[in-house]
C-alpha positions as a printed NumPy array, in Angstrom:
array([[ 14.836,  13.752, -24.479],
       [ 11.41 ,  13.353, -26.02 ],
       [  8.655,  11.695, -24.08 ],
       [  8.82 ,   7.96 , -24.823],
       [  5.942,   5.786, -25.795],
       [  4.794,   3.821, -22.785],
       [  6.098,   0.302, -23.546],
       [  3.654,  -1.275, -21.126],
       [  0.692,   0.087, -23.038],
       [  1.602,  -1.599, -26.298],
       [ -0.573,  -4.562, -27.13 ],
       [ -2.804,  -4.04 , -24.111],
       [ -6.532,  -3.945, -24.709],
       [ -8.471,  -1.025, -23.373],
       [-10.819,  -2.037, -20.642],
       [-14.257,  -0.889, -19.705],
       [-14.591,   0.424, -16.212],
       [-17.938,   0.957, -14.619],
       [-18.294,   4.283, -12.952],
       [-21.472,   5.348, -11.291],
       [-23.548,   7.62 ,  -9.252],
       [-23.631,   7.084,  -5.5  ],
       [-26.501,   8.175,  -3.312],
       [-25.685,  10.855,  -0.78 ],
       [-26.622,   8.51 ,   2.026],
       [-24.245,   6.859,   4.439],
       [-22.785,   4.664,   1.748],
       [-25.374,   1.953,   2.289],
       [-27.222,   2.011,  -1.014],
       [-26.05 ,   0.342,  -4.197],
       [-26.739,   1.92 ,  -7.565],
       [-26.386,   0.844, -11.194],
       [-23.042,   1.765, -12.668],
       [-22.436,   3.428, -15.996],
       [-19.767,   2.421, -18.498],
       [-16.736,   4.622, -19.017],
       [-13.608,   4.004, -21.07 ],
       [-10.242,   4.617, -19.498],
       [ -6.725,   3.813, -20.538],
       [ -5.338,   0.556, -19.192],
       [ -2.347,   2.46 , -17.858],
       [ -4.279,   4.983, -15.783],
       [ -1.422,   5.311, -13.31 ],
       [  0.172,   8.052, -15.466],
       [ -0.732,  11.287, -13.872],
       [  0.258,  14.804, -15.006],
       [  0.752,  16.6  , -18.296],
       [  4.282,  17.585, -17.294],
       [  5.802,  14.169, -16.707],
       [  7.132,  11.495, -18.951],
       [  4.415,   8.915, -19.322],
       [  1.421,  11.227, -19.328],
       [ -0.198,  11.472, -22.724],
       [ -3.567,  12.555, -24.009],
       [ -6.018,   9.819, -23.176],
       [ -9.704,   9.179, -23.365],
       [-11.108,  10.398, -20.102],
       [-13.938,   8.682, -18.305],
       [-17.281,  10.169, -19.222],
       [-20.494,   9.857, -17.267],
       [-24.034,   9.855, -18.468],
       [-26.868,  10.976, -16.282],
       [-26.46 ,  13.548, -13.553],
       [-23.748,  14.051, -10.992],
       [-25.023,  13.104,  -7.529],
       [-25.734,  15.888,  -5.113],
       [-22.94 ,  16.638,  -2.68 ],
       [-23.35 ,  14.478,   0.408],
       [-23.428,  16.011,   3.895],
       [-19.966,  16.608,   5.307],
       [-20.378,  13.906,   7.949],
       [-21.27 ,  11.316,   5.319],
       [-18.186,  12.234,   3.291],
       [-15.965,  12.071,   6.373],
       [-17.193,   8.717,   7.689],
       [-17.112,   7.09 ,   4.25 ],
       [-13.572,   8.196,   3.376],
       [-11.705,   8.585,   6.649],
       [-13.458,   5.536,   8.106],
       [-15.299,   2.433,   6.956],
       [-18.544,   4.036,   8.084],
       [-20.293,   4.79 ,  11.405],
       [-20.566,   1.815,  13.768],
       [-22.079,   3.037,  17.012],
       [-25.06 ,   5.258,  17.744],
       [-22.552,   7.884,  18.839],
       [-20.809,   7.644,  15.458],
       [-24.113,   7.997,  13.645],
       [-25.086,  11.056,  15.657],
       [-21.671,  12.563,  15.068],
       [-21.959,  11.93 ,  11.344],
       [-25.427,  13.45 ,  11.035],
       [-24.579,  16.589,  13.011],
       [-21.073,  17.221,  11.677],
       [-20.226,  20.803,  10.734],
       [-16.991,  22.486,   9.682],
       [-15.736,  22.811,  13.245],
       [-16.531,  19.262,  14.348],
       [-15.133,  17.932,  11.065],
       [-11.726,  19.446,  11.853],
       [-11.964,  17.954,  15.348],
       [-12.735,  14.533,  13.835],
       [ -9.784,  14.76 ,  11.449],
       [ -7.35 ,  15.789,  14.18 ],
       [ -8.669,  13.031,  16.443],
       [ -8.116,  10.389,  13.773],
       [ -4.663,  11.805,  12.989],
       [ -3.686,  11.116,  16.612],
       [ -4.555,   7.409,  16.922],
       [ -2.421,   6.884,  20.002],
       [ -4.793,   9.076,  21.986],
       [ -7.859,   7.033,  20.992],
       [ -8.889,   4.304,  23.426],
       [ -8.941,   1.112,  21.366],
       [ -9.299,  -1.337,  24.227],
       [-12.412,  -2.911,  22.701],
       [-10.616,  -4.166,  19.619],
       [ -7.623,  -5.295,  21.681],
       [ -9.959,  -7.294,  23.927],
       [-11.598,  -8.918,  20.916],
       [ -8.217,  -9.896,  19.508],
       [ -7.067, -11.274,  22.866],
       [-10.254, -13.346,  23.202],
       [ -9.507, -15.187,  19.973],
       [ -6.281, -16.672,  21.388],
       [ -4.236, -16.158,  18.246],
       [ -1.023, -18.173,  18.12 ],
       [  1.186, -15.825,  16.102],
       [  0.35 , -12.141,  16.521],
       [  2.717, -11.521,  19.436],
       [  5.677, -13.466,  18.067],
       [  8.905, -11.702,  17.155],
       [ 10.316, -12.039,  13.652],
       [ 12.857, -14.58 ,  14.87 ],
       [ 10.185, -16.646,  16.637],
       [  7.94 , -16.614,  13.575],
       [ 10.833, -17.857,  11.461],
       [ 11.775, -20.582,  13.923],
       [  8.231, -21.842,  14.471],
       [  6.822, -21.616,  10.952],
       [  9.843, -22.014,   8.688],
       [ 12.511, -23.984,  10.555],
       [  9.994, -26.101,  12.513],
       [  7.101, -25.576,  10.134],
       [  6.249, -29.272,   9.905],
       [  5.915, -29.734,  13.668],
       [  3.097, -27.638,  15.179],
       [  3.012, -27.407,  18.979],
       [  0.986, -29.905,  20.98 ],
       [ -1.761, -27.369,  21.727],
       [ -2.442, -26.753,  18.024],
       [ -5.333, -28.859,  16.633],
       [ -3.911, -31.943,  14.943],
       [ -6.567, -31.922,  12.234],
       [ -5.396, -28.449,  11.18 ],
       [ -1.654, -29.094,  11.176],
       [ -1.55 , -28.297,   7.465],
       [ -2.322, -24.674,   8.367],
       [  0.664, -24.207,  10.657],
       [  3.223, -22.896,   8.164],
       [  0.88 , -20.258,   6.779],
       [ -0.814, -19.446,  10.08 ],
       [  0.899, -16.031,  10.466],
       [ -0.696, -15.003,   7.185],
       [ -4.143, -16.375,   8.084],
       [ -4.178, -14.773,  11.52 ],
       [ -2.982, -11.428,  10.165],
       [ -5.852, -11.471,   7.669],
       [ -8.297, -12.064,  10.507],
       [ -6.678,  -9.388,  12.678],
       [ -6.879,  -6.885,   9.821],
       [-10.582,  -7.522,   9.325],
       [-11.326,  -7.291,  13.057],
       [ -9.468,  -3.986,  13.303],
       [-11.293,  -2.584,  10.269],
       [-14.66 ,  -3.454,  11.835],
       [-14.12 ,  -2.667,  15.521],
       [-11.238,  -0.202,  15.824],
       [-12.024,   3.382,  16.754],
       [ -8.796,   4.31 ,  14.986],
       [-10.542,   4.124,  11.643],
       [ -8.157,   6.32 ,   9.654],
       [ -5.352,   4.008,  10.744],
       [ -7.166,   1.056,   9.179],
       [ -7.944,   2.901,   5.952],
       [ -4.296,   3.949,   5.748],
       [ -3.151,   0.41 ,   6.425],
       [ -5.168,  -0.808,   3.466],
       [ -3.533,   1.895,   1.334],
       [  0.055,   1.333,   2.446],
       [ -0.113,  -2.445,   2.399],
       [ -1.323,  -2.248,  -1.176],
       [  1.416,   0.245,  -2.022],
       [  4.063,  -2.123,  -0.648],
       [  2.219,  -5.211,  -1.788],
       [  3.609,  -8.704,  -1.182],
       [  1.928, -11.948,  -2.185],
       [  0.901, -13.948,   0.872],
       [ -1.007, -16.657,  -0.987],
       [  1.784, -19.24 ,  -0.85 ],
       [  1.906, -20.884,   2.585],
       [  5.479, -22.092,   2.013],
       [  7.07 , -18.689,   1.547],
       [  9.086, -16.235,   3.594],
       [  6.113, -13.887,   3.173],
       [  3.661, -16.279,   4.834],
       [  6.066, -17.319,   7.616],
       [  6.823, -13.72 ,   8.628],
       [  3.63 , -11.949,   7.597],
       [  2.809, -10.878,  11.149],
       [  6.124,  -9.04 ,  11.371],
       [  5.796,  -7.47 ,   7.92 ],
       [  2.471,  -5.883,   8.813],
       [  3.246,  -5.088,  12.45 ],
       [  6.857,  -3.912,  12.142],
       [  7.337,  -2.657,   8.578],
       [  4.003,  -1.001,   7.735],
       [  1.836,  -0.057,  10.711],
       [  4.36 ,   1.985,  12.766],
       [  5.087,   4.347,   9.869],
       [  1.694,   5.124,   8.295],
       [  1.599,   8.621,   9.821],
       [  5.356,   8.825,  10.236],
       [  8.172,   9.053,   7.71 ],
       [  8.044,   7.535,   4.232],
       [ 11.823,   7.059,   3.985],
       [ 11.816,   5.122,   7.26 ],
       [  8.978,   2.909,   6.021],
       [ 10.796,   2.373,   2.715],
       [ 13.818,   0.873,   4.48 ],
       [ 11.697,  -1.139,   6.919],
       [  9.982,  -2.73 ,   3.927],
       [ 13.218,  -3.175,   1.947],
       [ 14.88 ,  -5.101,   4.777],
       [ 11.906,  -7.318,   5.612],
       [ 12.233, -11.005,   4.661],
       [  8.794, -10.754,   3.064],
       [  9.796,  -8.097,   0.516],
       [ 13.313,  -9.474,   0.062],
       [ 11.874, -12.82 ,  -1.016],
       [  8.798, -11.563,  -2.855],
       [ 10.803,  -9.377,  -5.25 ],
       [ 13.79 , -11.75 ,  -5.334],
       [ 16.374,  -9.407,  -3.865],
       [ 17.355, -12.152,  -1.433],
       [ 19.116, -13.836,  -4.387],
       [ 20.414, -10.626,  -6.04 ],
       [ 24.193, -10.95 ,  -6.357],
       [ 27.039,  -9.654,  -8.493],
       [ 27.4  , -13.005, -10.26 ],
       [ 23.663, -13.27 , -10.962],
       [ 21.855,  -9.934, -10.685],
       [ 18.073,  -9.835, -10.311],
       [ 16.418,  -6.503, -11.101],
       [ 12.927,  -7.224,  -9.746],
       [ 13.257,  -5.272,  -6.514],
       [ 15.258,  -2.429,  -8.055],
       [ 12.615,  -1.931, -10.731],
       [  9.72 ,  -1.996,  -8.291],
       [ 11.282,   0.279,  -5.676],
       [ 11.561,   2.872,  -8.439],
       [  8.502,   2.144, -10.58 ],
       [  5.973,   1.271,  -7.859],
       [  7.292,   2.327,  -4.452],
       [  8.8  ,   5.773,  -5.173],
       [  8.987,   7.604,  -8.529],
       [  6.246,   5.652, -10.243],
       [  5.859,   4.799, -13.906],
       [  4.692,   8.358, -14.554],
       [  8.317,   9.538, -14.212],
       [  9.777,   6.898, -16.544],
       [ 11.748,   8.206, -19.548],
       [ 12.221,   4.923, -21.347],
       [ 15.348,   3.151, -22.531],
       [ 17.453,   6.191, -23.408],
       [ 20.586,   7.572, -21.808],
       [ 20.636,   8.851, -18.244],
       [ 22.206,  12.126, -19.374],
       [ 19.313,  12.802, -21.751],
       [ 16.744,  13.03 , -18.953],
       [ 15.804,  16.713, -18.425],
       [ 17.605,  18.199, -15.435],
       [ 20.498,  15.701, -15.504],
       [ 22.812,  15.444, -13.572],
       [ 21.846,  17.746, -10.716],
       [ 18.087,  17.224, -10.751],
       [ 16.867,  14.708, -13.343],
       [ 13.089,  14.85 , -13.476],
       [ 12.733,  11.113, -14.034],
       [ 14.531,   7.852, -14.631],
       [ 15.469,   5.464, -17.432],
       [ 16.16 ,   1.744, -17.502],
       [ 19.84 ,   2.373, -16.793],
       [ 18.868,   3.801, -13.394],
       [ 17.064,   0.53 , -12.675],
       [ 20.087,  -1.538, -13.706],
       [ 22.435,   0.571, -11.575],
       [ 20.069,   0.319,  -8.62 ],
       [ 20.053,  -3.458,  -9.072],
       [ 23.838,  -3.405,  -8.605],
       [ 23.494,  -1.219,  -5.515],
       [ 21.186,  -3.718,  -3.791],
       [ 23.319,  -6.799,  -4.478],
       [ 24.022,  -8.58 ,  -1.203],
       [ 20.843,  -7.439,   0.587],
       [ 19.475, -10.781,   1.694],
       [ 17.925, -12.896,   4.448],
       [ 19.633, -15.036,   7.067],
       [ 17.994, -18.218,   5.807],
       [ 20.596, -20.858,   6.627],
       [ 22.248, -20.846,   3.216],
       [ 25.898, -20.016,   2.43 ],
       [ 26.879, -20.557,   6.072],
       [ 24.487, -17.858,   7.283],
       [ 22.421, -18.209,  10.436],
       [ 18.819, -19.376,  10.008],
       [ 16.984, -16.547,  11.798],
       [ 14.956, -14.758,   9.114],
       [ 16.694, -11.471,   9.861],
       [ 17.975,  -9.081,   7.21 ],
       [ 21.697,  -9.182,   6.539],
       [ 24.109,  -7.536,   4.153],
       [ 26.273, -10.226,   2.535],
       [ 29.41 ,  -8.476,   1.296],
       [ 30.717, -11.312,  -0.955],
       [ 27.613, -10.88 ,  -3.131],
       [ 27.942,  -7.101,  -3.536],
       [ 28.924,  -5.38 ,  -6.77 ],
       [ 31.713,  -3.134,  -5.49 ],
       [ 32.319,  -1.072,  -8.646],
       [ 31.181,   2.513,  -9.325],
       [ 27.591,   3.311, -10.218],
       [ 25.373,   6.272, -11.187],
       [ 21.735,   6.654, -10.142],
       [ 19.56 ,   9.713, -10.818],
       [ 22.641,  11.678, -11.821],
       [ 24.484,  10.908,  -8.579],
       [ 27.862,   9.167,  -8.627],
       [ 28.461,   6.198,  -6.304],
       [ 32.22 ,   5.536,  -5.999],
       [ 33.704,   2.056,  -5.972],
       [ 34.464,   0.018,  -2.858],
       [ 31.772,   1.543,  -0.646],
       [ 29.666,  -0.588,   1.685],
       [ 26.615,  -1.934,  -0.089],
       [ 24.527,  -1.135,   2.977],
       [ 25.614,   2.489,   2.774],
       [ 24.947,   2.55 ,  -0.977],
       [ 21.451,   1.159,  -0.58 ],
       [ 20.542,   3.699,   2.069],
       [ 21.885,   6.544,  -0.057],
       [ 19.825,   5.314,  -3.019],
       [ 16.696,   5.268,  -0.849],
       [ 17.481,   8.825,   0.279],
       [ 17.642,   9.953,  -3.361],
       [ 14.368,   8.246,  -4.2  ],
       [ 12.485,   9.445,  -1.121],
       [ 13.607,  13.06 ,  -1.577],
       [ 12.86 ,  13.244,  -5.312],
       [  9.945,  15.588,  -6.184],
       [  8.6  ,  12.949,  -8.566],
       [  8.132,  10.589,  -5.63 ],
       [  6.145,  13.225,  -3.773],
       [  3.835,  13.757,  -6.741],
       [  3.366,  10.035,  -7.343],
       [  2.64 ,   9.133,  -3.707],
       [  0.374,  12.121,  -3.136],
       [ -1.541,  11.459,  -6.334],
       [ -2.236,   7.935,  -5.081],
       [ -3.33 ,   9.276,  -1.687],
       [ -5.629,  11.808,  -3.347],
       [ -7.066,   9.033,  -5.498],
       [ -7.78 ,   7.055,  -2.371],
       [ -9.314,   9.875,  -0.341],
       [-10.786,  12.239,  -2.966],
       [-11.532,  10.839,  -6.422],
       [-10.231,   8.499,  -9.099],
       [ -9.2  ,  11.566, -11.117],
       [ -7.742,  13.71 ,  -8.308],
       [ -7.505,  17.507,  -8.553],
       [ -4.033,  18.55 ,  -9.66 ],
       [ -3.968,  21.573,  -7.373],
       [ -4.257,  19.391,  -4.288],
       [ -1.793,  16.807,  -5.61 ],
       [  0.803,  19.556,  -6.038],
       [  0.114,  21.087,  -2.623],
       [  0.418,  17.75 ,  -0.832],
       [  3.503,  16.815,  -2.881],
       [  5.228,  20.058,  -1.923],
       [  4.775,  19.164,   1.753],
       [  5.854,  15.553,   1.146],
       [  9.104,  16.658,  -0.514],
       [  9.925,  19.57 ,   1.788],
       [  9.364,  17.38 ,   4.862],
       [ 10.902,  14.148,   3.544],
       [ 13.132,  13.833,   6.629],
       [ 10.502,  14.877,   9.188],
       [  9.359,  12.132,  11.575],
       [  5.718,  13.19 ,  11.042],
       [  6.003,  13.777,   7.278],
       [  3.019,  11.608,   6.351],
       [  0.902,  13.099,   9.149],
       [  1.49 ,  16.526,   7.611],
       [  0.61 ,  15.265,   4.135],
       [ -2.604,  13.61 ,   5.303],
       [ -3.744,  16.726,   7.142],
       [ -3.312,  18.778,   3.968],
       [ -5.405,  16.281,   1.997],
       [ -8.163,  15.732,   4.555],
       [ -8.651,  19.428,   5.343],
       [ -8.531,  20.522,   1.707],
       [-11.549,  22.173,   0.055],
       [-11.53 ,  19.334,  -2.48 ],
       [-12.113,  16.713,   0.215],
       [-15.341,  18.439,   1.271],
       [-16.57 ,  19.378,  -2.198],
       [-16.325,  16.106,  -4.16 ],
       [-18.719,  13.172,  -4.034],
       [-19.617,  10.317,  -6.328],
       [-16.233,  10.331,  -8.099],
       [-14.613,   7.362,  -6.37 ],
       [-15.603,   3.73 ,  -6.874],
       [-15.643,   1.73 ,  -3.658],
       [-13.249,  -1.195,  -3.665],
       [-14.331,  -4.614,  -2.325],
       [-12.244,  -4.098,   0.815],
       [-14.619,  -1.294,   1.777],
       [-17.684,  -3.275,   0.712],
       [-16.4  ,  -6.138,   2.825],
       [-15.87 ,  -4.109,   5.984],
       [-18.546,  -1.419,   5.859],
       [-21.63 ,  -3.618,   6.465],
       [-19.967,  -5.206,   9.489],
       [-18.951,  -1.812,  10.824],
       [-22.567,  -0.68 ,  10.616],
       [-24.047,  -3.892,  12.014],
       [-21.574,  -4.268,  14.874],
       [-21.45 ,  -8.094,  14.805],
       [-20.222, -10.207,  17.666],
       [-18.269, -13.436,  17.455],
       [-17.132, -16.134,  19.827],
       [-14.815, -17.812,  17.351],
       [-11.309, -18.709,  18.402],
       [ -8.242, -18.505,  16.206],
       [ -8.498, -22.155,  15.197],
       [-12.224, -22.201,  14.465],
       [-11.234, -20.473,  11.243],
       [-12.374, -20.865,   7.881],
       [-15.5  , -18.645,   7.603],
       [-13.539, -15.636,   8.827],
       [-10.662, -16.369,   6.486],
       [-12.986, -16.79 ,   3.523],
       [-14.761, -13.597,   4.487],
       [-11.719, -11.435,   3.904],
       [-10.974, -12.903,   0.483],
       [-12.277, -11.074,  -2.547],
       [-10.438, -13.029,  -5.228],
       [-13.5  , -13.289,  -7.438],
       [-13.777,  -9.5  ,  -7.325],
       [-10.119,  -9.01 ,  -8.174],
       [ -9.307,  -7.589,  -4.743],
       [ -7.949, -10.241,  -2.403],
       [ -6.525,  -7.842,   0.191],
       [ -3.371,  -9.841,   0.938],
       [ -2.871, -12.148,  -2.018],
       [ -2.506,  -9.977,  -5.093],
       [  0.067, -12.019,  -7.042],
       [  1.724,  -9.155,  -8.93 ],
       [  3.776,  -6.358,  -7.432],
       [  1.352,  -3.774,  -8.796],
       [ -0.912,  -2.831,  -5.926],
       [ -4.69 ,  -2.479,  -6.038],
       [ -4.78 ,   0.423,  -3.645],
       [ -5.195,   3.47 ,  -5.882],
       [ -6.798,   2.895,  -9.252],
       [-10.003,   0.921,  -9.799],
       [ -9.376,  -2.821,  -9.839],
       [-11.055,  -5.72 , -11.622],
       [-13.912,  -5.383,  -9.151],
       [-15.064,  -2.387, -11.196],
       [-16.512,  -4.733, -13.813],
       [-19.253,  -5.995, -11.512],
       [-22.815,  -4.945, -12.156],
       [-23.409,  -2.792,  -9.119],
       [-21.228,  -0.822,  -6.78 ],
       [-21.295,   2.556,  -5.132],
       [-19.273,   5.705,  -5.155],
       [-18.   ,   8.083,  -2.509]])
């Protein structure tokens, strides 16, 4: 099969992205940015895979900034910056040995005392952060029009979407005050990778947002990707956001199937177009990519994966359920693998996720995104391949992602690159507060300044309300068209 033309690139205008030179200081200075042309579909990644084609690479004028001290690199990429005097001293005196110690410390967040941030969260008296999924559903969906008596009457309109609002505030507080800084940087990455739109207060996403973040994303960020994939797939937030909660044999909806392949696992870089499955190189034992037919077959596999939302005689709990009457029970083929007829749809879905998580293309795609986040917008291919080899070989290991991150953070490329990564607004938003160490006596219901603070809609980077499934976590976003920024 010949490499197809990327259908998503047709008719799309090329955009100008500002790339610039960052000072080798602790990320505090802003500098003028220089124009550079890049392809609108910059997600495509290697010369060996389907959607990669020759493209106009970003070019810089001026001089490349001098390599920053190792401590500056570490605190600006692994963290949101130094906050305390101790952090600053550690940053300024960091050498190769203490850098490795810092990395290993951040890779073991459970051993870091984070009582300060927990105390700050407790002092705000949030209503929703400790609720179970079922309680969130009952309080904010089933009884969403009747806030409890202790909730301010003049803010009753906020009740349905309160789990979303409080999670936004919690996320910002953790980014500023947590000593587990790598955890917070990784959360920003993984939430964007598994993006859901939380902007609609009357949605399953908003009602259960606390659970989505707490139960589906955060426990797995240094754990196992396959485990996180299923936790996300069975969350009411993702089931509703990508419409799989209505995906049924009599009315299939391919939104989730397409995104689990194109965005969550293999990526568009491994897409081989609209041709036949058997024409993909390596078929059937090890196809190197996928075609639209794989998406359609995966759609059939996930029929019947839905939410207990009170419809069709189901309970009204918000929990995931497999609804057998909706499942397409006939045979299917995905990535060269045969799925026989009359097999449980739950079993089929889990097998499909196994295939996707174990595929080498998934390892390359995920690791390229991680290298973009932690190294540069045009990551070194050597490191991408090294990290991807670990990702794929360890796809069943409970600490798979821990192993991958250690490879990336301790790589020579991490220490030897600077000024090749544009800072996103989420880092601009958090970094000044990290450095200033602000205090606040606000309670959960004194709201709106904090809520407004975490929104970067005008910069194209609202951290929890990106309306499309495409995340903003790897490539430069619309924020790159502003007049000044900084690089790391």
